[in-house]
PDB file of C-alpha atoms in Angstrom:
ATOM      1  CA  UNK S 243       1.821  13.305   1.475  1.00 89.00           C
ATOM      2  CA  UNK S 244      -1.279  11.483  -0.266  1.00 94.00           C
ATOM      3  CA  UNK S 245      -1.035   7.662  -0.834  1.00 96.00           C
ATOM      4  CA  UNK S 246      -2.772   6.054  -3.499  1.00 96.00           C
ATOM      5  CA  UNK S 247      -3.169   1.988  -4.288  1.00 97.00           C
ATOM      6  CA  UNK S 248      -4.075   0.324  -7.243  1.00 97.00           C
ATOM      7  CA  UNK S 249      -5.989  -3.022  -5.874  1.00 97.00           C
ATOM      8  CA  UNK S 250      -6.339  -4.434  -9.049  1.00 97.00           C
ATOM      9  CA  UNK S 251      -2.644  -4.009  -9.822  1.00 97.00           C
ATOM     10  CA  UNK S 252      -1.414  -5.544  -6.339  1.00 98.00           C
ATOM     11  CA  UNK S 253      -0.337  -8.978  -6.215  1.00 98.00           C
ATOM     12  CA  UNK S 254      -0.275  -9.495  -2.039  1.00 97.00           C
ATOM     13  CA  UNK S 255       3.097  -9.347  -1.571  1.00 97.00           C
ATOM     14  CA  UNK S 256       2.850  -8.024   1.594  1.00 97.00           C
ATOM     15  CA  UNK S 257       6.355  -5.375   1.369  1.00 97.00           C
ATOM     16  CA  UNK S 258       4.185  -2.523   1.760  1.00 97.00           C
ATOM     17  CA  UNK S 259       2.566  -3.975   4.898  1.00 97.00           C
ATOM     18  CA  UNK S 260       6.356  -4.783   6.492  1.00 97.00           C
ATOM     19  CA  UNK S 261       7.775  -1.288   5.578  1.00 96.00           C
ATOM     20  CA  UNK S 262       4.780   0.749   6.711  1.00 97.00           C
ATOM     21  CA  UNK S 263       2.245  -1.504   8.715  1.00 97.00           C
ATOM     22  CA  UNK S 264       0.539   1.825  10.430  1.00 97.00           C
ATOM     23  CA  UNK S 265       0.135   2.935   6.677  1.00 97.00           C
ATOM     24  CA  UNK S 266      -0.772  -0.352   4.897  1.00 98.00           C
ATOM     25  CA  UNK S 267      -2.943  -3.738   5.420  1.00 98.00           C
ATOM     26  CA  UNK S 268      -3.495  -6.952   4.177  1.00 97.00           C
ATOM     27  CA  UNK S 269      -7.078  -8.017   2.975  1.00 97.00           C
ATOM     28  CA  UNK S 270      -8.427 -10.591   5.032  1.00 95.00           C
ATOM     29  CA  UNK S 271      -9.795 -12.300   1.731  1.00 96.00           C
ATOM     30  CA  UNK S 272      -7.734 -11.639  -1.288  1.00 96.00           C
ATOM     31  CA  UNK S 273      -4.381 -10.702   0.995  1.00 96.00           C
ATOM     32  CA  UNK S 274      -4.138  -7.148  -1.130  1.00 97.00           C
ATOM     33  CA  UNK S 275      -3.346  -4.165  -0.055  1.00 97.00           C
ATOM     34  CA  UNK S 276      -5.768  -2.283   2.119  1.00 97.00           C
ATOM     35  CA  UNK S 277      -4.952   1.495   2.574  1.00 97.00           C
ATOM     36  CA  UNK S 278      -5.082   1.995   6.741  1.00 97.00           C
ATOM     37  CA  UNK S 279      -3.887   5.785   6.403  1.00 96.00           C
ATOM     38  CA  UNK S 280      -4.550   7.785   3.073  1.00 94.00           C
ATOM     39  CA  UNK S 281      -2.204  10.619   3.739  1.00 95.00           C
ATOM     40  CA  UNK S 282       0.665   9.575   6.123  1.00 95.00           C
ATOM     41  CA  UNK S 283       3.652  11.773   7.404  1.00 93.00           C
ATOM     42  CA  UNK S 284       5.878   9.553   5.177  1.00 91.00           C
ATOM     43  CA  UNK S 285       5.881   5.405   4.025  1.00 93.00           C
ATOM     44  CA  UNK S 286       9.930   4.936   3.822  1.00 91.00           C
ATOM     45  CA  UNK S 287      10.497   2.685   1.375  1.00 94.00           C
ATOM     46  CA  UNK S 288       7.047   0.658   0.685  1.00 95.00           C
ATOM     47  CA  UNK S 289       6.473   2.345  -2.738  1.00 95.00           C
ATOM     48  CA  UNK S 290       9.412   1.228  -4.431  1.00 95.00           C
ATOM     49  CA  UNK S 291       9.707  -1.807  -2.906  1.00 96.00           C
ATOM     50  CA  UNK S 292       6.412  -3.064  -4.010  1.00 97.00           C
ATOM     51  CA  UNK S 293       6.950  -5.517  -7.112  1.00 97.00           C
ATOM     52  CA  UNK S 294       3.649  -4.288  -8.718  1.00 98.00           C
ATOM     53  CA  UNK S 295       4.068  -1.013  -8.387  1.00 97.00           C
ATOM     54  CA  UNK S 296       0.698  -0.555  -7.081  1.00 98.00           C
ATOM     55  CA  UNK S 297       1.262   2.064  -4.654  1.00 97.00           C
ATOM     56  CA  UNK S 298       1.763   5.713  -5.875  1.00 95.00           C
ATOM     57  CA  UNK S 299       2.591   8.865  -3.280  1.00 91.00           C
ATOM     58  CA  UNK S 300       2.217  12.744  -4.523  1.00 87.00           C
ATOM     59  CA  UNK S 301       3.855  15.390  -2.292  1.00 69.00           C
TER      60      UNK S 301
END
């Protein structure tokens, strides 16, 4: 599975971060998301659960 996150799109929410922490961060700065692992075994839930829909997964 590849991950992919729009930054620009992202509003710091922080859902991705509490349904995948070992896939997603939190920028120190700007509290977006920070990709931690670009091509995970699988991120549950965090895609659809993000209200920007900044996070997109192919495979």
């Amino acid at each position: 599975m590849r991950i992919q996150v729009d930054r620009e799109r992202c509003v710091g929410a922080g859902m991705c971060v509490l349904t995948a922490p070992e896939v997603f961060g939190q920028d120190e700065e700007d509290g977006r998301v920070r990709l931690l692992d670009p091509e995970p075994a699988g991120i549950g839930d965090a895609a659809q659960v993000c209200p920007a829909a900044a996070i997109t997964a192919d495979g």
